[in-house]
């Protein structure tokens, strides 16, 4: 059986069920204490591998990767602050956010005054535990709700962080789905955060399901999925994959795709890459509220992919962007903050964007002088004189008029003000009648688009 | 006597009289049953030839023209639907719109139920007869007012269409007015519609009068007028005129120029051709309400001229565009729907646009370093210090400042925010004083403009 | 001691004192009767030379300069219109505006009717004396308040203009402050107007003070100040300085910088030169009301610098532009019309614009693949997870991301939406840590910018 096109896979998908499936994966992964290295990260990758056939790669501590060095592997068993009666007033077992991620081992006794500089809380959101990290400096600390901190009596406390730093490895996951072209679409998410659901178990779940659907579809383009710890993970992959990098033609980082906010597309460094235009076309054609943000060198791993030594056209398709919702990087970003229907809507948008990339081919009109006579081919209504030719006939006329080997179908859809799918169908009909012939898409191996 | 410039011809024209003259021609041609071939079309062309010296060309049925074939010639003598008493309930002699144009011959008897699928009416405009065609499929039918249709009793009717299809020819008219340059302006109208006044006897009348005025004017550019049956006529001309096509630098299709609506300019496929800029400049400078529409591969013969194998920069200057007025393609598009003053205003706009094309030359300032001293040449007021230099002096300063061989006068007018005529006058003054010298307009024979 | 950067000079300037100093210079120069040649002009230049070390150049009458000729030198001692009782009803000693500037000598007796065509007044501003000139035509006249004119009885008057035209010279001032680059910034003001304070003693005073400040600063660019009579002065300089002209990379004409209106930047002929972008960035970043005007070939000496034979990128930074305030070219443009705080604010804007030009260098990220690890260099906060990285860190990320040898720091500031100073500081920090290396600014000696 020939695999279905991505558009067909999307058309037959049960998004309600897929939304529930993604939400269940978020809930399952939520309790794990992940970091940029260690067993929690590895366990998360193994779970994704069950569904997708992901390959887990291990890069030894100390490996030089671009300007960085893979850090020692961090693992943590327990951590607490206890009062004189041995009661834990801060307890890692209740939330792994209580410990500053990557804290060095500690076993000491301190007064509250001595401890206070190492306690992080949010006075403006007093019931929530903040998420803090100390990846690249030897440091430690605890995070707790402001109201809990306010209730702590001045006293002496036992302070324990039972963590370890050892020579080990950094883990990341990679999945490659080949297409008929070697041109690649890079789909990347960070999977290093501990118990934070939207940031970014939502992205992990979405790319897991997307990989499952793409595996079943016919593919013109090749797809590469990366599940990496933030920053150091993408840098590690970039450091070791020069050849692959040169084949990346489009990309997206997936994060914060499960909250109730509207979809937001953040552009690539170039701002006018094909992925930028495909994503904006899909969001606009959706008729739903959405936002488009300019590129900024802050955010997720698109920072690394868009660095000047790579300039990969990688955008980011999220719901509410990082830092713009109150629950961001707090204990309130929990499983309930993520909604099955939001995950499903995000997945649908990802599929639509990829369907545009798949279908955005270029053609040449084989009868470029005047219009070819559609009527004798059964492609035009028999009785003339009515004012409006109908959307499919308009799409055919646009495709014929524009297809001189220059504009691709997305260019034509945008100029015509028609949905991409309609233009894609018109092109299929015209190809079937010999009125269009394909032209090579773009110079092979170039990262920069053909547009000038 | 040296012929006057087009600007001067326009300035001395009596537009009220010209409006009445064009309206009279519309009224005279209105009763004729035209089609894309046949005697009605031929009679119309002969009438235009009386006024303009138009050449009528005949192309035999069966001739292959691009992807099309010239159809058999269609002629019609009479047609009716009559009841048992012999009374004509639908009668071609009352309106030639009653018969679907290009209907095959019919002589039969049918019940109303059998006939009904071949009867076309407009429930939302129940008093008007629609206009329908079946040019390229062997079909037939009748058109009538919805209210008339509703009154027809169930009964048996005699149905007669006394038409003929024979090997003959397709007729079209061509008029060439040479100018000092071989670069051509193409002015085209469709003249195949039967009794429809605005669409397009208005265009026929306008181009007839425009040709008369241009014949009397001095001409930098050459002008080619085409009076063609829609689609097949322009395709027939394009198929046989490769050399001429390469000299077309600007063009307009004229249609629907007699209704009361504001002028509308529809851009060329390129969108930034000189004709696009000239037409928009004229409409904007007019201070009148107007519209500018983007190119679309639907409409009149600009579809064919702008096809990717030709890419001729042909726009369309109309009043209310096709399909956007209720009377469009109905019996309500009659002689009364077209107004002399609307025809006159459209003619005036066409003349202004052509005057811009005629005058849009490029120059080089012969004293490019600093401003030349205008005062010693009598071109600057003697007493200085007043705040405002006046429009002509501003126009001279702009032309001197910009004329480095790059911008043409229309570029300068647009940058300066001055009317083209003022800039043209300033250039004439400066040329007369040796402060400007002409530069070659554009690379000869190129269709694409010099602008990038 | 190393001289301070221009940004540092600006930061330590006492603008209130500088405003008072400039206003005092306006008041001191106000009574002098200047013209485009003569002793008044020369005296003005000598006063500026006291403060700045300006060189005064003399160009003999009759010298051919481009399309112009240096006129004979004009000087005036006295002028009046007196009634039969010998009472001066118009008196040059009260205001030098009373005589049409460059009037030929006159000694005659006339009736008021005979005199009236030579009397200039402003009915709409009846208390003010207008300013009028007759530089390049042998003419003469008087200017007076409309109300004064209305009160003159019909009678016979003695009319005397005690002026002289002699072969002499045209004077102008030039000051060159070399920088480490030979690329020059041209700063030009007209200094030919008699008792008019805003137009243009304000510009004279501003450039005088600016030259004093620049002389104390370290300079990457070289600076050339011109104090010239309007039109003929800049033309005279342009005629004799072809080599220098080729090194002018940026420029501003200074005029009308002392009134209470908001700052106005008038663009260069190109419209997108570096000076255009620098001036607009500064005005926008100021948060103050301001205006940006398109180029026009009318105004001050930017007309000459931007002529097509030179195309120097010279804009104009003023407050209310010429001709747009009621006091313009009248006796109401007096010392009181100019405000110390307005002069100070204008000076501050000039310094900011020049600081952008000084600092707008281009760099290449030495670690372009991925982000360099800022943390190990002490350039990134130790504890992560907070939503906002702070403005300096954002500026560093932007500079690193964009610095591929293409964009200069102003490009980066505009794309990032950050003030230029912040981006400049970020670049300094990154250079100090070896993360940026400079790239050559632009091809030497080109006038056209590197931007395309």
PDB file of N, CA and C in Angstrom, chain A residues 47-125:
ATOM      1  N   UNK A  47      11.484   6.687  27.226  1.00  0.00           N
ATOM      2  CA  UNK A  47      10.022   6.633  27.061  1.00  0.00           C
ATOM      3  C   UNK A  47       9.618   7.094  25.654  1.00  0.00           C
ATOM      4  N   UNK A  48      10.236   8.146  25.158  1.00  0.00           N
ATOM      5  CA  UNK A  48       9.932   8.623  23.797  1.00  0.00           C
ATOM      6  C   UNK A  48      10.353   7.569  22.771  1.00  0.00           C
ATOM      7  N   UNK A  49      11.476   6.916  23.036  1.00  0.00           N
ATOM      8  CA  UNK A  49      11.966   5.891  22.109  1.00  0.00           C
ATOM      9  C   UNK A  49      10.973   4.741  21.968  1.00  0.00           C
ATOM     10  N   UNK A  50      10.284   4.419  23.057  1.00  0.00           N
ATOM     11  CA  UNK A  50       9.245   3.363  22.979  1.00  0.00           C
ATOM     12  C   UNK A  50       8.242   3.651  21.862  1.00  0.00           C
ATOM     13  N   UNK A  51       7.838   4.929  21.747  1.00  0.00           N
ATOM     14  CA  UNK A  51       6.787   5.297  20.788  1.00  0.00           C
ATOM     15  C   UNK A  51       7.330   5.549  19.382  1.00  0.00           C
ATOM     16  N   UNK A  52       8.608   5.881  19.280  1.00  0.00           N
ATOM     17  CA  UNK A  52       9.079   6.439  18.006  1.00  0.00           C
ATOM     18  C   UNK A  52      10.280   5.728  17.393  1.00  0.00           C
ATOM     19  N   UNK A  53      10.966   4.884  18.161  1.00  0.00           N
ATOM     20  CA  UNK A  53      12.197   4.301  17.634  1.00  0.00           C
ATOM     21  C   UNK A  53      13.379   5.251  17.680  1.00  0.00           C
ATOM     22  N   UNK A  54      13.261   6.289  18.465  1.00  0.00           N
ATOM     23  CA  UNK A  54      14.328   7.267  18.701  1.00  0.00           C
ATOM     24  C   UNK A  54      15.642   6.594  19.070  1.00  0.00           C
ATOM     25  N   UNK A  55      16.749   7.080  18.565  1.00  0.00           N
ATOM     26  CA  UNK A  55      18.082   6.627  18.990  1.00  0.00           C
ATOM     27  C   UNK A  55      18.591   7.546  20.101  1.00  0.00           C
ATOM     28  N   UNK A  56      19.057   6.963  21.184  1.00  0.00           N
ATOM     29  CA  UNK A  56      19.603   7.754  22.291  1.00  0.00           C
ATOM     30  C   UNK A  56      21.118   7.793  22.151  1.00  0.00           C
ATOM     31  N   UNK A  57      21.656   9.007  22.094  1.00  0.00           N
ATOM     32  CA  UNK A  57      23.105   9.157  21.940  1.00  0.00           C
ATOM     33  C   UNK A  57      23.693   9.672  23.252  1.00  0.00           C
ATOM     34  N   UNK A  58      24.887   9.202  23.567  1.00  0.00           N
ATOM     35  CA  UNK A  58      25.567   9.605  24.801  1.00  0.00           C
ATOM     36  C   UNK A  58      26.895  10.258  24.428  1.00  0.00           C
ATOM     37  N   UNK A  59      27.136  11.445  24.944  1.00  0.00           N
ATOM     38  CA  UNK A  59      28.378  12.173  24.651  1.00  0.00           C
ATOM     39  C   UNK A  59      29.121  12.367  25.969  1.00  0.00           C
ATOM     40  N   UNK A  60      30.354  11.870  26.065  1.00  0.00           N
ATOM     41  CA  UNK A  60      31.038  11.836  27.370  1.00  0.00           C
ATOM     42  C   UNK A  60      31.273  13.224  27.973  1.00  0.00           C
ATOM     43  N   UNK A  61      31.196  13.294  29.278  1.00  0.00           N
ATOM     44  CA  UNK A  61      31.574  14.504  30.010  1.00  0.00           C
ATOM     45  C   UNK A  61      32.962  14.929  29.573  1.00  0.00           C
ATOM     46  N   UNK A  62      33.140  16.214  29.443  1.00  0.00           N
ATOM     47  CA  UNK A  62      34.463  16.731  29.080  1.00  0.00           C
ATOM     48  C   UNK A  62      34.673  16.902  27.590  1.00  0.00           C
ATOM     49  N   UNK A  63      33.755  16.375  26.791  1.00  0.00           N
ATOM     50  CA  UNK A  63      33.894  16.552  25.339  1.00  0.00           C
ATOM     51  C   UNK A  63      33.776  18.030  24.987  1.00  0.00           C
ATOM     52  N   UNK A  64      34.699  18.497  24.164  1.00  0.00           N
ATOM     53  CA  UNK A  64      34.606  19.889  23.722  1.00  0.00           C
ATOM     54  C   UNK A  64      33.601  19.993  22.588  1.00  0.00           C
ATOM     55  N   UNK A  65      32.617  20.846  22.761  1.00  0.00           N
ATOM     56  CA  UNK A  65      31.582  21.039  21.741  1.00  0.00           C
ATOM     57  C   UNK A  65      31.492  22.536  21.470  1.00  0.00           C
ATOM     58  N   UNK A  66      32.004  22.918  20.285  1.00  0.00           N
ATOM     59  CA  UNK A  66      32.084  24.342  19.938  1.00  0.00           C
ATOM     60  C   UNK A  66      32.780  25.086  21.087  1.00  0.00           C
ATOM     61  N   UNK A  67      32.198  26.157  21.598  1.00  0.00           N
ATOM     62  CA  UNK A  67      32.859  26.924  22.660  1.00  0.00           C
ATOM     63  C   UNK A  67      32.600  26.337  24.047  1.00  0.00           C
ATOM     64  N   UNK A  68      31.886  25.213  24.109  1.00  0.00           N
ATOM     65  CA  UNK A  68      31.426  24.681  25.382  1.00  0.00           C
ATOM     66  C   UNK A  68      32.111  23.342  25.685  1.00  0.00           C
ATOM     67  N   UNK A  69      31.877  22.861  26.907  1.00  0.00           N
ATOM     68  CA  UNK A  69      32.378  21.541  27.300  1.00  0.00           C
ATOM     69  C   UNK A  69      31.215  20.787  27.926  1.00  0.00           C
ATOM     70  N   UNK A  70      31.029  19.531  27.506  1.00  0.00           N
ATOM     71  CA  UNK A  70      29.968  18.733  28.121  1.00  0.00           C
ATOM     72  C   UNK A  70      30.270  18.610  29.614  1.00  0.00           C
ATOM     73  N   UNK A  71      29.325  19.032  30.467  1.00  0.00           N
ATOM     74  CA  UNK A  71      29.606  19.044  31.911  1.00  0.00           C
ATOM     75  C   UNK A  71      29.581  17.635  32.501  1.00  0.00           C
ATOM     76  N   UNK A  72      30.047  17.572  33.730  1.00  0.00           N
ATOM     77  CA  UNK A  72      29.913  16.302  34.446  1.00  0.00           C
ATOM     78  C   UNK A  72      28.431  15.974  34.604  1.00  0.00           C
ATOM     79  N   UNK A  73      28.169  14.665  34.694  1.00  0.00           N
ATOM     80  CA  UNK A  73      26.777  14.231  34.813  1.00  0.00           C
ATOM     81  C   UNK A  73      26.284  14.468  36.237  1.00  0.00           C
ATOM     82  N   UNK A  74      25.103  15.032  36.319  1.00  0.00           N
ATOM     83  CA  UNK A  74      24.510  15.368  37.629  1.00  0.00           C
ATOM     84  C   UNK A  74      23.367  14.417  37.929  1.00  0.00           C
ATOM     85  N   UNK A  75      23.393  13.871  39.131  1.00  0.00           N
ATOM     86  CA  UNK A  75      22.252  13.080  39.568  1.00  0.00           C
ATOM     87  C   UNK A  75      21.920  13.466  41.001  1.00  0.00           C
ATOM     88  N   UNK A  76      20.667  13.307  41.344  1.00  0.00           N
ATOM     89  CA  UNK A  76      20.234  13.694  42.689  1.00  0.00           C
ATOM     90  C   UNK A  76      19.304  12.622  43.222  1.00  0.00           C
ATOM     91  N   UNK A  77      19.499  12.318  44.486  1.00  0.00           N
ATOM     92  CA  UNK A  77      18.670  11.299  45.129  1.00  0.00           C
ATOM     93  C   UNK A  77      17.649  11.921  46.087  1.00  0.00           C
ATOM     94  N   UNK A  78      18.104  12.940  46.812  1.00  0.00           N
ATOM     95  CA  UNK A  78      17.210  13.521  47.805  1.00  0.00           C
ATOM     96  C   UNK A  78      17.777  14.887  48.201  1.00  0.00           C
ATOM     97  N   UNK A  79      16.969  15.701  48.871  1.00  0.00           N
ATOM     98  CA  UNK A  79      17.429  17.009  49.351  1.00  0.00           C
ATOM     99  C   UNK A  79      16.388  17.527  50.315  1.00  0.00           C
ATOM    100  N   UNK A  80      16.856  18.213  51.329  1.00  0.00           N
ATOM    101  CA  UNK A  80      15.886  18.785  52.267  1.00  0.00           C
ATOM    102  C   UNK A  80      16.524  19.863  53.132  1.00  0.00           C
ATOM    103  N   UNK A  81      15.663  20.635  53.770  1.00  0.00           N
ATOM    104  CA  UNK A  81      16.028  21.517  54.873  1.00  0.00           C
ATOM    105  C   UNK A  81      15.142  21.083  56.029  1.00  0.00           C
ATOM    106  N   UNK A  82      15.758  20.757  57.149  1.00  0.00           N
ATOM    107  CA  UNK A  82      14.986  20.215  58.278  1.00  0.00           C
ATOM    108  C   UNK A  82      15.249  21.046  59.531  1.00  0.00           C
ATOM    109  N   UNK A  83      14.221  21.133  60.367  1.00  0.00           N
ATOM    110  CA  UNK A  83      14.377  21.890  61.609  1.00  0.00           C
ATOM    111  C   UNK A  83      14.972  21.005  62.702  1.00  0.00           C
ATOM    112  N   UNK A  84      15.057  21.578  63.867  1.00  0.00           N
ATOM    113  CA  UNK A  84      15.725  20.867  64.957  1.00  0.00           C
ATOM    114  C   UNK A  84      14.995  19.587  65.324  1.00  0.00           C
ATOM    115  N   UNK A  85      13.681  19.566  65.045  1.00  0.00           N
ATOM    116  CA  UNK A  85      12.911  18.342  65.337  1.00  0.00           C
ATOM    117  C   UNK A  85      13.015  17.320  64.214  1.00  0.00           C
ATOM    118  N   UNK A  86      13.847  17.614  63.210  1.00  0.00           N
ATOM    119  CA  UNK A  86      14.001  16.675  62.093  1.00  0.00           C
ATOM    120  C   UNK A  86      12.878  16.759  61.083  1.00  0.00           C
ATOM    121  N   UNK A  87      11.986  17.725  61.209  1.00  0.00           N
ATOM    122  CA  UNK A  87      10.903  17.878  60.244  1.00  0.00           C
ATOM    123  C   UNK A  87      11.415  18.616  59.002  1.00  0.00           C
ATOM    124  N   UNK A  88      11.144  18.014  57.822  1.00  0.00           N
ATOM    125  CA  UNK A  88      11.584  18.662  56.573  1.00  0.00           C
ATOM    126  C   UNK A  88      10.700  19.883  56.294  1.00  0.00           C
ATOM    127  N   UNK A  89      11.259  21.058  56.311  1.00  0.00           N
ATOM    128  CA  UNK A  89      10.487  22.267  55.979  1.00  0.00           C
ATOM    129  C   UNK A  89      10.592  22.571  54.476  1.00  0.00           C
ATOM    130  N   UNK A  90      11.611  22.028  53.848  1.00  0.00           N
ATOM    131  CA  UNK A  90      11.693  22.021  52.378  1.00  0.00           C
ATOM    132  C   UNK A  90      12.087  20.606  51.990  1.00  0.00           C
ATOM    133  N   UNK A  91      11.321  20.015  51.030  1.00  0.00           N
ATOM    134  CA  UNK A  91      11.497  18.573  50.803  1.00  0.00           C
ATOM    135  C   UNK A  91      11.463  18.263  49.309  1.00  0.00           C
ATOM    136  N   UNK A  92      12.609  17.862  48.773  1.00  0.00           N
ATOM    137  CA  UNK A  92      12.729  17.481  47.357  1.00  0.00           C
ATOM    138  C   UNK A  92      11.718  16.418  46.952  1.00  0.00           C
ATOM    139  N   UNK A  93      11.344  15.569  47.891  1.00  0.00           N
ATOM    140  CA  UNK A  93      10.420  14.491  47.550  1.00  0.00           C
ATOM    141  C   UNK A  93       9.028  15.027  47.209  1.00  0.00           C
ATOM    142  N   UNK A  94       8.714  16.230  47.709  1.00  0.00           N
ATOM    143  CA  UNK A  94       7.411  16.816  47.380  1.00  0.00           C
ATOM    144  C   UNK A  94       7.414  17.482  46.000  1.00  0.00           C
ATOM    145  N   UNK A  95       8.528  18.120  45.645  1.00  0.00           N
ATOM    146  CA  UNK A  95       8.659  18.727  44.307  1.00  0.00           C
ATOM    147  C   UNK A  95      10.126  18.835  43.970  1.00  0.00           C
ATOM    148  N   UNK A  96      10.481  18.343  42.805  1.00  0.00           N
ATOM    149  CA  UNK A  96      11.899  18.441  42.440  1.00  0.00           C
ATOM    150  C   UNK A  96      12.307  19.877  42.099  1.00  0.00           C
ATOM    151  N   UNK A  97      11.327  20.796  42.021  1.00  0.00           N
ATOM    152  CA  UNK A  97      11.683  22.210  41.820  1.00  0.00           C
ATOM    153  C   UNK A  97      12.302  22.822  43.070  1.00  0.00           C
ATOM    154  N   UNK A  98      12.134  22.150  44.233  1.00  0.00           N
ATOM    155  CA  UNK A  98      12.644  22.726  45.484  1.00  0.00           C
ATOM    156  C   UNK A  98      14.161  22.903  45.480  1.00  0.00           C
ATOM    157  N   UNK A  99      14.848  22.120  44.661  1.00  0.00           N
ATOM    158  CA  UNK A  99      16.315  22.219  44.628  1.00  0.00           C
ATOM    159  C   UNK A  99      16.738  22.978  43.377  1.00  0.00           C
ATOM    160  N   UNK A 100      17.635  23.942  43.554  1.00  0.00           N
ATOM    161  CA  UNK A 100      18.223  24.583  42.378  1.00  0.00           C
ATOM    162  C   UNK A 100      18.880  23.491  41.545  1.00  0.00           C
ATOM    163  N   UNK A 101      18.434  23.377  40.299  1.00  0.00           N
ATOM    164  CA  UNK A 101      18.882  22.291  39.426  1.00  0.00           C
ATOM    165  C   UNK A 101      20.391  22.403  39.183  1.00  0.00           C
ATOM    166  N   UNK A 102      21.088  21.280  39.325  1.00  0.00           N
ATOM    167  CA  UNK A 102      22.553  21.189  39.216  1.00  0.00           C
ATOM    168  C   UNK A 102      23.265  21.677  40.477  1.00  0.00           C
ATOM    169  N   UNK A 103      22.548  21.688  41.634  1.00  0.00           N
ATOM    170  CA  UNK A 103      23.197  22.058  42.896  1.00  0.00           C
ATOM    171  C   UNK A 103      24.272  21.056  43.267  1.00  0.00           C
ATOM    172  N   UNK A 104      25.387  21.572  43.781  1.00  0.00           N
ATOM    173  CA  UNK A 104      26.460  20.695  44.271  1.00  0.00           C
ATOM    174  C   UNK A 104      25.980  20.018  45.561  1.00  0.00           C
ATOM    175  N   UNK A 105      26.628  18.912  45.954  1.00  0.00           N
ATOM    176  CA  UNK A 105      26.235  18.237  47.210  1.00  0.00           C
ATOM    177  C   UNK A 105      26.490  19.147  48.410  1.00  0.00           C
ATOM    178  N   UNK A 106      25.566  19.077  49.357  1.00  0.00           N
ATOM    179  CA  UNK A 106      25.665  19.904  50.570  1.00  0.00           C
ATOM    180  C   UNK A 106      25.220  19.035  51.750  1.00  0.00           C
ATOM    181  N   UNK A 107      25.921  19.189  52.860  1.00  0.00           N
ATOM    182  CA  UNK A 107      25.457  18.545  54.094  1.00  0.00           C
ATOM    183  C   UNK A 107      25.993  19.419  55.210  1.00  0.00           C
ATOM    184  N   UNK A 108      25.122  20.283  55.758  1.00  0.00           N
ATOM    185  CA  UNK A 108      25.617  21.286  56.702  1.00  0.00           C
ATOM    186  C   UNK A 108      24.480  21.700  57.628  1.00  0.00           C
ATOM    187  N   UNK A 109      24.802  22.574  58.540  1.00  0.00           N
ATOM    188  CA  UNK A 109      23.803  23.138  59.453  1.00  0.00           C
ATOM    189  C   UNK A 109      23.980  24.651  59.402  1.00  0.00           C
ATOM    190  N   UNK A 110      22.880  25.388  59.246  1.00  0.00           N
ATOM    191  CA  UNK A 110      22.959  26.841  59.082  1.00  0.00           C
ATOM    192  C   UNK A 110      21.788  27.489  59.801  1.00  0.00           C
ATOM    193  N   UNK A 111      21.985  28.750  60.189  1.00  0.00           N
ATOM    194  CA  UNK A 111      20.832  29.524  60.666  1.00  0.00           C
ATOM    195  C   UNK A 111      20.033  29.958  59.434  1.00  0.00           C
ATOM    196  N   UNK A 112      18.800  30.352  59.676  1.00  0.00           N
ATOM    197  CA  UNK A 112      17.976  30.823  58.563  1.00  0.00           C
ATOM    198  C   UNK A 112      18.627  32.035  57.898  1.00  0.00           C
ATOM    199  N   UNK A 113      19.228  32.905  58.705  1.00  0.00           N
ATOM    200  CA  UNK A 113      19.881  34.093  58.136  1.00  0.00           C
ATOM    201  C   UNK A 113      21.006  33.685  57.194  1.00  0.00           C
ATOM    202  N   UNK A 114      21.760  32.686  57.582  1.00  0.00           N
ATOM    203  CA  UNK A 114      22.850  32.233  56.706  1.00  0.00           C
ATOM    204  C   UNK A 114      22.294  31.587  55.438  1.00  0.00           C
ATOM    205  N   UNK A 115      21.171  30.873  55.609  1.00  0.00           N
ATOM    206  CA  UNK A 115      20.604  30.135  54.479  1.00  0.00           C
ATOM    207  C   UNK A 115      19.862  31.057  53.498  1.00  0.00           C
ATOM    208  N   UNK A 116      19.337  32.138  54.007  1.00  0.00           N
ATOM    209  CA  UNK A 116      18.396  32.957  53.240  1.00  0.00           C
ATOM    210  C   UNK A 116      18.924  33.342  51.838  1.00  0.00           C
ATOM    211  N   UNK A 117      20.189  33.757  51.685  1.00  0.00           N
ATOM    212  CA  UNK A 117      20.647  34.120  50.330  1.00  0.00           C
ATOM    213  C   UNK A 117      20.529  32.979  49.330  1.00  0.00           C
ATOM    214  N   UNK A 118      20.391  31.754  49.787  1.00  0.00           N
ATOM    215  CA  UNK A 118      20.303  30.601  48.887  1.00  0.00           C
ATOM    216  C   UNK A 118      18.863  30.120  48.713  1.00  0.00           C
ATOM    217  N   UNK A 119      17.934  30.876  49.249  1.00  0.00           N
ATOM    218  CA  UNK A 119      16.516  30.511  49.113  1.00  0.00           C
ATOM    219  C   UNK A 119      15.858  31.427  48.080  1.00  0.00           C
ATOM    220  N   UNK A 120      15.230  30.821  47.070  1.00  0.00           N
ATOM    221  CA  UNK A 120      14.602  31.584  45.988  1.00  0.00           C
ATOM    222  C   UNK A 120      13.085  31.473  46.094  1.00  0.00           C
ATOM    223  N   UNK A 121      12.410  32.623  46.062  1.00  0.00           N
ATOM    224  CA  UNK A 121      10.945  32.633  46.150  1.00  0.00           C
ATOM    225  C   UNK A 121      10.422  33.776  45.289  1.00  0.00           C
ATOM    226  N   UNK A 122       9.103  33.809  45.119  1.00  0.00           N
ATOM    227  CA  UNK A 122       8.474  34.799  44.219  1.00  0.00           C
ATOM    228  C   UNK A 122       7.452  35.605  45.007  1.00  0.00           C
ATOM    229  N   UNK A 123       7.824  36.755  45.539  1.00  0.00           N
ATOM    230  CA  UNK A 123       6.868  37.527  46.342  1.00  0.00           C
ATOM    231  C   UNK A 123       5.595  37.872  45.579  1.00  0.00           C
ATOM    232  N   UNK A 124       5.668  38.026  44.255  1.00  0.00           N
ATOM    233  CA  UNK A 124       4.461  38.411  43.502  1.00  0.00           C
ATOM    234  C   UNK A 124       3.580  37.215  43.157  1.00  0.00           C
ATOM    235  N   UNK A 125       4.077  36.022  43.358  1.00  0.00           N
ATOM    236  CA  UNK A 125       3.272  34.810  43.139  1.00  0.00           C
ATOM    237  C   UNK A 125       3.548  33.889  44.321  1.00  0.00           C
TER     238      UNK A 125
END
